[in-house]
């Protein structure tokens, strides 16, 4: 019941504002942002802004899949490759 309540009590715009004003600066570990480039539910411009990566902790990354909302199912091998490469890179640090 918490997920629908959260979904209906917020908006993508509010989440975008919250991330940039208070949430991101509290992150300390590298973050990998994964998003389907053609997702009609998550605005692509939230992820295309170059300033996003400068706000993330060192070692973070961004990958836009050439997919819709369900990128793990639409591009499973690419998802495995991207996550695996990120984990390998972070583990080397």
XYZ file of C-alpha atoms in Angstrom, residues 10-92:
83
model
C 4.081 13.182 -5.160
C 4.895 14.017 -8.751
C 7.869 13.549 -11.020
C 8.432 17.290 -10.889
C 8.445 17.301 -7.071
C 10.817 14.345 -7.016
C 13.110 16.178 -9.460
C 13.109 19.264 -7.205
C 13.703 17.200 -4.045
C 16.625 15.365 -5.607
C 18.368 18.555 -6.656
C 17.709 20.570 -3.526
C 18.306 18.068 -0.732
C 18.587 14.372 -1.582
C 21.585 14.108 -3.904
C 24.021 15.955 -1.667
C 23.444 13.342 1.066
C 24.593 10.484 -1.190
C 28.174 9.358 -0.605
C 28.542 6.145 -2.626
C 28.767 6.126 -6.439
C 25.360 6.032 -8.097
C 24.434 4.559 -11.469
C 21.363 6.164 -13.012
C 19.606 3.828 -15.441
C 16.744 5.000 -17.603
C 14.933 4.049 -20.777
C 15.391 6.881 -23.264
C 11.868 6.406 -24.633
C 10.076 5.994 -21.302
C 6.826 7.959 -21.511
C 6.532 7.964 -17.710
C 9.960 9.346 -16.728
C 10.843 12.564 -18.533
C 14.073 12.046 -20.478
C 15.234 15.623 -19.886
C 15.679 14.823 -16.185
C 18.541 12.539 -17.183
C 19.993 14.406 -20.159
C 20.986 17.482 -18.150
C 24.822 17.376 -17.867
C 24.565 19.041 -14.455
C 23.043 15.837 -13.068
C 26.368 13.985 -13.186
C 28.242 16.870 -11.582
C 25.883 16.669 -8.591
C 26.453 12.947 -8.024
C 29.242 11.457 -5.897
C 32.569 10.687 -7.621
C 32.488 7.485 -9.651
C 28.801 7.843 -10.532
C 27.403 7.311 -13.996
C 24.367 7.530 -16.225
C 23.168 5.123 -18.890
C 20.195 5.745 -21.166
C 18.928 2.555 -22.775
C 17.338 2.748 -26.220
C 14.155 1.345 -24.660
C 10.936 2.314 -22.948
C 9.997 2.080 -19.264
C 10.889 -1.592 -18.753
C 14.547 -1.475 -19.809
C 15.600 -4.619 -17.863
C 13.131 -6.650 -19.943
C 13.603 -4.763 -23.202
C 17.418 -4.882 -23.120
C 18.389 -7.586 -20.618
C 21.904 -8.252 -21.886
C 22.715 -4.551 -22.095
C 21.384 -4.104 -18.546
C 23.624 -6.908 -17.263
C 26.632 -5.496 -19.122
C 26.111 -1.924 -17.873
C 25.504 -2.899 -14.243
C 28.386 -5.398 -14.308
C 30.809 -2.828 -15.734
C 29.735 -0.277 -13.114
C 30.214 -2.780 -10.273
C 33.625 -3.783 -11.607
C 34.683 -0.141 -11.886
C 33.467 0.732 -8.387
C 35.104 -2.378 -6.893
C 38.481 -1.285 -8.293
